[in-house]
PDB file of C-alpha atoms and ligand atoms in Angstrom:
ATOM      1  CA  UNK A  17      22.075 -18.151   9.749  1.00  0.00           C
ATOM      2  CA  UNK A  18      19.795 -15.835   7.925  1.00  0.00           C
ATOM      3  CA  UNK A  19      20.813 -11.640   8.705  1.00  0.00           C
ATOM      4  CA  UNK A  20      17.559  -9.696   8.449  1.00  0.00           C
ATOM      5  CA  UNK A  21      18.551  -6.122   8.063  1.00  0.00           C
ATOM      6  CA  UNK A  22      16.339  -3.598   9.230  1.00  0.00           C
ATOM      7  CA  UNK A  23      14.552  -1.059  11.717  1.00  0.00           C
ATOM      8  CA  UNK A  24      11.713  -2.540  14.251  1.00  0.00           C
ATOM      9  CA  UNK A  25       9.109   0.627  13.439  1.00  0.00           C
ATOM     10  CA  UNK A  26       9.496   0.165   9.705  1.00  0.00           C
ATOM     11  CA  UNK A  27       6.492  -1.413   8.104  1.00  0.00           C
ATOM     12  CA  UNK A  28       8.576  -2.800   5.099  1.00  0.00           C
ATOM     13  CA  UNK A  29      10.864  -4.572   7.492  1.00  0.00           C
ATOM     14  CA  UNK A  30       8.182  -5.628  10.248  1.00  0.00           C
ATOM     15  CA  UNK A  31       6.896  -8.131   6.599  1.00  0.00           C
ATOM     16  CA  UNK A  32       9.705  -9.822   6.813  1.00  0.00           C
ATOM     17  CA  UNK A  33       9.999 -10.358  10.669  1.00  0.00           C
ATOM     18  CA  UNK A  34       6.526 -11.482  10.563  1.00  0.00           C
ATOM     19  CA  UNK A  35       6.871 -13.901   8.138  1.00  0.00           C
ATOM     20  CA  UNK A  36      10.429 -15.341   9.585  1.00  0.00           C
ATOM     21  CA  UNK A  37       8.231 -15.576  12.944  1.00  0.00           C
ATOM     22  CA  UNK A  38       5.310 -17.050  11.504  1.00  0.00           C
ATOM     23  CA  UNK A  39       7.499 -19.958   9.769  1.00  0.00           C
ATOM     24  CA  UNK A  40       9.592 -19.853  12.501  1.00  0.00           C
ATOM     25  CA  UNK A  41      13.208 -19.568  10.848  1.00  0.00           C
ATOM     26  CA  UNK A  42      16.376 -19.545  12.619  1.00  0.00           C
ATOM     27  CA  UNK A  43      17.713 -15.772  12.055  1.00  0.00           C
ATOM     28  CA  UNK A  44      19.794 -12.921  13.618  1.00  0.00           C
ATOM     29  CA  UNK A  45      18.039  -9.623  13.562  1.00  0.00           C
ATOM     30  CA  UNK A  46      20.706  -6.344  12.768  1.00  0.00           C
ATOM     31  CA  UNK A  47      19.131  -2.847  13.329  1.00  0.00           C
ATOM     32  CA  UNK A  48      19.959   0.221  10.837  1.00  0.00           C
ATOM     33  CA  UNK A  49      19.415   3.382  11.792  1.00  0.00           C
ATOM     34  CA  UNK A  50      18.452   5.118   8.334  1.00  0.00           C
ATOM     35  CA  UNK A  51      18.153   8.823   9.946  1.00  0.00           C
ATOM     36  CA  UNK A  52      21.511   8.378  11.241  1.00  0.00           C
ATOM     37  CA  UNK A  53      22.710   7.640   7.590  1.00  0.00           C
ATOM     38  CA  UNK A  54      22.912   3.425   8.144  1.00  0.00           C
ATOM     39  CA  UNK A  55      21.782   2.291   5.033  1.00  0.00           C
ATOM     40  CA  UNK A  56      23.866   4.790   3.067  1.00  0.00           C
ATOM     41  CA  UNK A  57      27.751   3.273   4.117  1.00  0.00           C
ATOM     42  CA  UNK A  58      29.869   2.088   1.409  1.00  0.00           C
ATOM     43  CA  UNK A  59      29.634  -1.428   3.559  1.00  0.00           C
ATOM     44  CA  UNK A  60      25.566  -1.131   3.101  1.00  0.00           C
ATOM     45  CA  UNK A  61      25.838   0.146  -0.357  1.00  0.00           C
ATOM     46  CA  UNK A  62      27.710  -2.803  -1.147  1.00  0.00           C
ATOM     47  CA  UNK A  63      24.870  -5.302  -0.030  1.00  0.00           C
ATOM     48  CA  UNK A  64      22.316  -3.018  -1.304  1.00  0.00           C
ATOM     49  CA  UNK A  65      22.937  -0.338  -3.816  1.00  0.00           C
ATOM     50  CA  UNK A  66      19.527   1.119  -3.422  1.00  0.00           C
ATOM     51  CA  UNK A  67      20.320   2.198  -0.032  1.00  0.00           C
ATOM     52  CA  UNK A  68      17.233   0.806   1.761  1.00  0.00           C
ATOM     53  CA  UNK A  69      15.522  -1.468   4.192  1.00  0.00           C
ATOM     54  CA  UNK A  70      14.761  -4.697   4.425  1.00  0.00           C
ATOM     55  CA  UNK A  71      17.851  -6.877   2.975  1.00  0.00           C
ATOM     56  CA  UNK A  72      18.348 -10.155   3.899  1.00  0.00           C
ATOM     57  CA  UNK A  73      21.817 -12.095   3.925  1.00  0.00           C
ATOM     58  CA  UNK A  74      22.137 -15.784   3.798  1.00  0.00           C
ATOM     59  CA  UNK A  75      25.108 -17.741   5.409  1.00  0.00           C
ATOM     60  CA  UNK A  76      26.209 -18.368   1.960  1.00  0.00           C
ATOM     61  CA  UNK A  77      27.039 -14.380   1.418  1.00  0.00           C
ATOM     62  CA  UNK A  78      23.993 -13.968  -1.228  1.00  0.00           C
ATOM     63  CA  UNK A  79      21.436 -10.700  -0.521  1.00  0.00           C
ATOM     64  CA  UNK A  80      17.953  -9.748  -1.434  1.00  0.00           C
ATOM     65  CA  UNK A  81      16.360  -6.526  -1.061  1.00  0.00           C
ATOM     66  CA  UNK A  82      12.272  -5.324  -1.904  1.00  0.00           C
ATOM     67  CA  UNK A  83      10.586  -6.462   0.915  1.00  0.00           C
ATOM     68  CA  UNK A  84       8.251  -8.098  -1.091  1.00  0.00           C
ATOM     69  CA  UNK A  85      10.368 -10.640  -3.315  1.00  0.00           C
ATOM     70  CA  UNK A  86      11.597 -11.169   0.322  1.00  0.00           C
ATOM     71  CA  UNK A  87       8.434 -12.192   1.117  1.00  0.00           C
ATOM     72  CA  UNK A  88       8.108 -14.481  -1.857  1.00  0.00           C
ATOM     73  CA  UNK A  89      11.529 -16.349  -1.364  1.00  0.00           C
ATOM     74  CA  UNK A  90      11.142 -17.098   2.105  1.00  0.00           C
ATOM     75  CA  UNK A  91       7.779 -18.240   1.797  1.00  0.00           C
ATOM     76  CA  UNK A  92       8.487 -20.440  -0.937  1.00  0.00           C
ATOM     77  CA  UNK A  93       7.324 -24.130  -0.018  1.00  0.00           C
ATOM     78  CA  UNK A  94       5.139 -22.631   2.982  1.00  0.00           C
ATOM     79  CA  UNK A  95       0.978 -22.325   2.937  1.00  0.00           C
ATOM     80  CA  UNK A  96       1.975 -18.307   2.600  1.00  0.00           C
ATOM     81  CA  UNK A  97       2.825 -18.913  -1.008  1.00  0.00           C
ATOM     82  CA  UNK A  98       0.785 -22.014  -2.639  1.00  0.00           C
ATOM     83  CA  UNK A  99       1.873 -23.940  -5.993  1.00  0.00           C
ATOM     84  CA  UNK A 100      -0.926 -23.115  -7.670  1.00  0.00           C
ATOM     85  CA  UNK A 101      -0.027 -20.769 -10.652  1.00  0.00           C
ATOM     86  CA  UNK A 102      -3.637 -18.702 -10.054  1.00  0.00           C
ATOM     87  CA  UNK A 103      -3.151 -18.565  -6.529  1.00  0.00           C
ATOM     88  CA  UNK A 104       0.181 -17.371  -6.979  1.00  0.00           C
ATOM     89  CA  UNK A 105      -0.804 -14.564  -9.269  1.00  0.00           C
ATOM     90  CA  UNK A 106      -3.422 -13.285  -7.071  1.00  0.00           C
ATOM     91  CA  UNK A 107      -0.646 -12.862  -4.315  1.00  0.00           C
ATOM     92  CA  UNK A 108       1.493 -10.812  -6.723  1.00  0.00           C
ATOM     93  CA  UNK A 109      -1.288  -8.762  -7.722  1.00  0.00           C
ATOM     94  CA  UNK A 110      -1.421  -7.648  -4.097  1.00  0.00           C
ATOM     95  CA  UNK A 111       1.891  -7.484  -3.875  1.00  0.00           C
ATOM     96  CA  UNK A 112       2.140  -4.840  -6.664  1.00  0.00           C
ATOM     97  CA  UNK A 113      -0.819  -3.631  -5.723  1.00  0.00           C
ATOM     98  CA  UNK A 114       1.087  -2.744  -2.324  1.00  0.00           C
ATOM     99  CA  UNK A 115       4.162  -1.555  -3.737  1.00  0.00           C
ATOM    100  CA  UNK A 116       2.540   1.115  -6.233  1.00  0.00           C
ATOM    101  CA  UNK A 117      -1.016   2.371  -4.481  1.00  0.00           C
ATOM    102  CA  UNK A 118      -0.374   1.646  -0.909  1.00  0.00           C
ATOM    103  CA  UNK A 119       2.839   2.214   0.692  1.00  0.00           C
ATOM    104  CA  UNK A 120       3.546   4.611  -1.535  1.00  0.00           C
ATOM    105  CA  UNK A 121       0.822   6.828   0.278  1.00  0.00           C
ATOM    106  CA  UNK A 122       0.100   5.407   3.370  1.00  0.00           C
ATOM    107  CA  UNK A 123       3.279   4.146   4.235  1.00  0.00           C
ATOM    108  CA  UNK A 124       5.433   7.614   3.084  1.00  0.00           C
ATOM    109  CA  UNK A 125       2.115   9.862   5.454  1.00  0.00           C
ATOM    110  CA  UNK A 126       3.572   7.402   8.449  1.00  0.00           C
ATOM    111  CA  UNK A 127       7.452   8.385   7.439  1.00  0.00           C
ATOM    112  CA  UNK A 128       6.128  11.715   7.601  1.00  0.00           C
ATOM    113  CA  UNK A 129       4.041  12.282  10.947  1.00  0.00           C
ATOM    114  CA  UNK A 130       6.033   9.846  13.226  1.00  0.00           C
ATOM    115  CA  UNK A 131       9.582   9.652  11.633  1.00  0.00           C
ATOM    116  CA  UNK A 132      10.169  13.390  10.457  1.00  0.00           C
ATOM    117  CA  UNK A 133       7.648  14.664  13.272  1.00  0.00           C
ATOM    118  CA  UNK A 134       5.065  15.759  10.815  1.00  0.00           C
ATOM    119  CA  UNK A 135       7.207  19.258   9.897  1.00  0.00           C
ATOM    120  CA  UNK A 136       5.099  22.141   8.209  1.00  0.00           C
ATOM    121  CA  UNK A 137       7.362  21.750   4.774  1.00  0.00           C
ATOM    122  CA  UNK A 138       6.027  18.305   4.140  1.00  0.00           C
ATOM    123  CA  UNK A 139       2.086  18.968   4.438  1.00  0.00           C
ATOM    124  CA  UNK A 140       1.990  19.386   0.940  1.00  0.00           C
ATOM    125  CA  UNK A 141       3.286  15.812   0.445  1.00  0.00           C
ATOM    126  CA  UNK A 142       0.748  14.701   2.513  1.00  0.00           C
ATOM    127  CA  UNK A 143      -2.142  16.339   1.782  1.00  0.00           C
ATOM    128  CA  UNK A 144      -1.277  14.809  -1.993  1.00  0.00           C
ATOM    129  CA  UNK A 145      -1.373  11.535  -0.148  1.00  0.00           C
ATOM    130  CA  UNK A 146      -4.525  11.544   1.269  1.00  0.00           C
ATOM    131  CA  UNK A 147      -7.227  10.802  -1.535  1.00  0.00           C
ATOM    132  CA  UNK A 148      -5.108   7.862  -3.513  1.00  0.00           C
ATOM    133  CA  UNK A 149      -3.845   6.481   0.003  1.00  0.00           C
ATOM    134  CA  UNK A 150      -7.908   6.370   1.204  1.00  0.00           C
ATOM    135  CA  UNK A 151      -8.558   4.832  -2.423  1.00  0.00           C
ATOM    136  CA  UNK A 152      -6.577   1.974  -1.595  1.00  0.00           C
ATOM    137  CA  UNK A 153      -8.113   1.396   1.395  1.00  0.00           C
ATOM    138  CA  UNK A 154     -11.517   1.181  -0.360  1.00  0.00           C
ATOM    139  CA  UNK A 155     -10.153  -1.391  -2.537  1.00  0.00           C
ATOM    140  CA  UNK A 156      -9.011  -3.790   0.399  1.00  0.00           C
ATOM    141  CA  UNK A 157     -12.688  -2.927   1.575  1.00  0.00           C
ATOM    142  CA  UNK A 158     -14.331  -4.352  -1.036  1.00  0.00           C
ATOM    143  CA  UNK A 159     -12.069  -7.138  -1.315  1.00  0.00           C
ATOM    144  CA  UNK A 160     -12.362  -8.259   2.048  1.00  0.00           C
ATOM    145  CA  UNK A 161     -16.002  -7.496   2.252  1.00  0.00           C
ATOM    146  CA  UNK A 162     -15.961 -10.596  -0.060  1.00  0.00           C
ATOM    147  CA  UNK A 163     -12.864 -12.873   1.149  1.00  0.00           C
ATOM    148  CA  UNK A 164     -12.079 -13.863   4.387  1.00  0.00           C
ATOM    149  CA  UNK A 165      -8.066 -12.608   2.895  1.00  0.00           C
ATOM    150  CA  UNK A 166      -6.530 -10.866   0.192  1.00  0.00           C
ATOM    151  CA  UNK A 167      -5.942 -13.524  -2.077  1.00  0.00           C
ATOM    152  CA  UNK A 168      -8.758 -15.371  -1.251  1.00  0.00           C
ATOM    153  CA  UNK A 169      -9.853 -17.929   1.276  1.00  0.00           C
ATOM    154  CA  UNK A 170      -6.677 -18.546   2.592  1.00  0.00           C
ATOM    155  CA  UNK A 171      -3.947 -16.198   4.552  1.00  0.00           C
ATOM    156  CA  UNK A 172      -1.104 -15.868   2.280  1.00  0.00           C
ATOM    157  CA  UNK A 173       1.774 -13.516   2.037  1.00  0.00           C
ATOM    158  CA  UNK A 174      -0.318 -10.828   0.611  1.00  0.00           C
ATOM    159  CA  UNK A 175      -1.801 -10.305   3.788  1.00  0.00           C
ATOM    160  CA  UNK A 176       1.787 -10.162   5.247  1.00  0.00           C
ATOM    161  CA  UNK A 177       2.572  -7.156   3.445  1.00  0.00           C
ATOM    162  CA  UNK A 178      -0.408  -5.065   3.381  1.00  0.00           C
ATOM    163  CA  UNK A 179      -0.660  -5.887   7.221  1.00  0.00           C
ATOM    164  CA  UNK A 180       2.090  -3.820   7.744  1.00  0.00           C
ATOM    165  CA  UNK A 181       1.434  -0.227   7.094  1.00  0.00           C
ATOM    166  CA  UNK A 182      -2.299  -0.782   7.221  1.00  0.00           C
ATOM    167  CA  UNK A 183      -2.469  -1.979  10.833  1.00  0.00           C
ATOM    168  CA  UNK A 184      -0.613   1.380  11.711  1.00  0.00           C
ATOM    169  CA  UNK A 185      -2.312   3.736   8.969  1.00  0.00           C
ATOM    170  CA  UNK A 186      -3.436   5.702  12.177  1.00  0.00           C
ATOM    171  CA  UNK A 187      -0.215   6.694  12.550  1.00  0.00           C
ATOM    172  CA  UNK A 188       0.139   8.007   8.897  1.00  0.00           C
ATOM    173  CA  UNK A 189      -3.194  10.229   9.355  1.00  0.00           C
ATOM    174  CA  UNK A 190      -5.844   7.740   7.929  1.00  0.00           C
ATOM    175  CA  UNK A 191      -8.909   6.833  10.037  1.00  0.00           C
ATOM    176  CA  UNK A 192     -10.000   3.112   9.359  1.00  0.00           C
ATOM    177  CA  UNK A 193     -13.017   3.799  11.028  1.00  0.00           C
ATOM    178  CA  UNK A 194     -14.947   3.618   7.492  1.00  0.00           C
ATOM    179  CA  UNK A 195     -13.426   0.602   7.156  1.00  0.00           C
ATOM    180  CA  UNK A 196     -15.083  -2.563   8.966  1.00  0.00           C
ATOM    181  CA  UNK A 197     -14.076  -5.459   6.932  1.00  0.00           C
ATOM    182  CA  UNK A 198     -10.462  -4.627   7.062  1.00  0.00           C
ATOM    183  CA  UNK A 199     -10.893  -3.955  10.838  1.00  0.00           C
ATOM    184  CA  UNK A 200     -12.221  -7.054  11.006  1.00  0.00           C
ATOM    185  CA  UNK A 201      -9.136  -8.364   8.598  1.00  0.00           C
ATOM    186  CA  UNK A 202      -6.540  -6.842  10.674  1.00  0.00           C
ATOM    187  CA  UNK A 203      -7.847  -8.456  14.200  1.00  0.00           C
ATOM    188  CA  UNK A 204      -7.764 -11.871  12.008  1.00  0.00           C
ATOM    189  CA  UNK A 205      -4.211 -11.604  11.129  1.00  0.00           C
ATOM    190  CA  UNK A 206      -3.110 -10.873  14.713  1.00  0.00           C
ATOM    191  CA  UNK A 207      -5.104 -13.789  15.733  1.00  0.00           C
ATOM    192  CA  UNK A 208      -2.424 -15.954  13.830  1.00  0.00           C
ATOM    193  CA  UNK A 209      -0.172 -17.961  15.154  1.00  0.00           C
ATOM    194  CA  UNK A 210       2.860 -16.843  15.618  1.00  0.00           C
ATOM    195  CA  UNK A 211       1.543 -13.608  14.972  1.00  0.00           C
ATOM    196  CA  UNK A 212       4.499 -10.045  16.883  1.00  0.00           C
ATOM    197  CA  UNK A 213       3.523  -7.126  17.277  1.00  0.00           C
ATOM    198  CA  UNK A 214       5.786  -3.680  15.022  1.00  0.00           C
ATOM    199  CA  UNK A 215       7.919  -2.194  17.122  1.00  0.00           C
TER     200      UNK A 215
HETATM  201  N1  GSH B 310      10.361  -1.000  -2.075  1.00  0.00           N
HETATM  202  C1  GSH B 310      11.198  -1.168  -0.921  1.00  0.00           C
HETATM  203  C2  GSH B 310      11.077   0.064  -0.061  1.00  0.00           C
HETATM  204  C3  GSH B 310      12.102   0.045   1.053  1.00  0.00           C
HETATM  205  C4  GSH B 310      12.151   1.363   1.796  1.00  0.00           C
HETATM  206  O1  GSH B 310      11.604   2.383   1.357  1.00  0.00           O
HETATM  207  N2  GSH B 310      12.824   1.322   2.929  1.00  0.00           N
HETATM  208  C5  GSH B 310      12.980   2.502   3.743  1.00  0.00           C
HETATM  209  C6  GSH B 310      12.589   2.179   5.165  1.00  0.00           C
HETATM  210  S1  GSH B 310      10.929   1.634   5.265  1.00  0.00           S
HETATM  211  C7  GSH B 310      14.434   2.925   3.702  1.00  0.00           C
HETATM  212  O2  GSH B 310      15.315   2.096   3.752  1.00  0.00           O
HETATM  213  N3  GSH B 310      14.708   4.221   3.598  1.00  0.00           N
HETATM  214  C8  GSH B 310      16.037   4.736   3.640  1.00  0.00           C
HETATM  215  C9  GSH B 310      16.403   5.520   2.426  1.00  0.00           C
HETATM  216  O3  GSH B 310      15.639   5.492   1.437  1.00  0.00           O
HETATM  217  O4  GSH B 310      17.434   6.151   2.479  1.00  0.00           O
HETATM  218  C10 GSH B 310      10.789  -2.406  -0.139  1.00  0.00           C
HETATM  219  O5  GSH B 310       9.628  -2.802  -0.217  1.00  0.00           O
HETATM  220  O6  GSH B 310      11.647  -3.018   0.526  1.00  0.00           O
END
């Protein structure tokens, strides 16, 4: 059976139990505490040697780490990831476009407030956060001012990952009250089937 490594509250691993629920797969679930040090064992180290969460484990012994080529794998074959080469490109571009400008700020302000209890020595980090982590927000605004999802027309895998931190950006210090077509966005996406909640 498929192993999904990871912590319930962390955006990067809630992708991947979204998607597993959404396609309803067969898998275990295995919590890692990565204050208490979890991810950073010689056991963990040898699954992952970046240290981090999400990893998946198949029943044959192979890993995967990066939430997002997660995403990609186990979508393969599904309506999250269609054939179509243009398609498919669109959903990467989102998918770097998550990696690099949003979780990088939006994601690491969250980390901050609600993991590390928003400690005086980091509000530098965060104020650095705050204009690049609104700019990506604008640019989901416009796109979804003009799309009914990410990629498109269609709910893909895209929307799967920047679901994650964006749903809770709140939490990171970013109001999405400027925001009404991702609003809008974000109470489509729980409206799926299949759709859990973080946490
Ligand atoms: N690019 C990675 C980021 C993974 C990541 O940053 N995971 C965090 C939790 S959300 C982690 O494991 N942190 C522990 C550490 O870095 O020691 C992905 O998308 O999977």
């Amino acid at each position: 059976m498929l192993k999904i490594y990871g912590d319930v509250n962390s955006g990067n691993c809630y992708k991947i139990k979204l998607l597993a629920e959404q396609l309803q797969l067969d898998y275990q679930w295995l919590d890692v505490d990565i204050l208490a040090g979890e991810s950073h064992t010689a056991e963990f180290l040898s699954k992952n040697p970046n240290g981090k969460i999400p990893l998946v484990e198949f029943a044959d012994g192979r890993v995967l780490a990066e939430s997002n080529a997660i995403l990609c794998y186990l979508a393969e074959g599904s309506d999250l990831l269609p054939n179509d080469i243009w398609q498919r490109a669109q959903i990467l571009q989102w998918l770097f476009f998550e990696q690099y400008s949003h979780e990088p700020n939006i994601a690491t302000s969250r980390y901050i407030m609600r993991y590390l209890g928003n400690p005086a020595s980091h509000q530098q980090k965060l104020a650095e956060r705050r204009e690049p982590g609104y700019n990506a927000l604008k640019v989901m605004e416009k796109q979804l001012s003009q799309h009914e999802y990410l990629a498109g027309a269609e709910y893909s895998i895209a929307d799967i990952a920047l679901y994650a931190y964006t749903h809770v950006a709140e939490e990171g210090g970013f109001s999405l009250a400027r925001f009404p077509a991702i609003q809008q966005w974000l109470a489509r996406l729980a409206a799926q089937p299949n759709h859990v909640t973080i946490g």
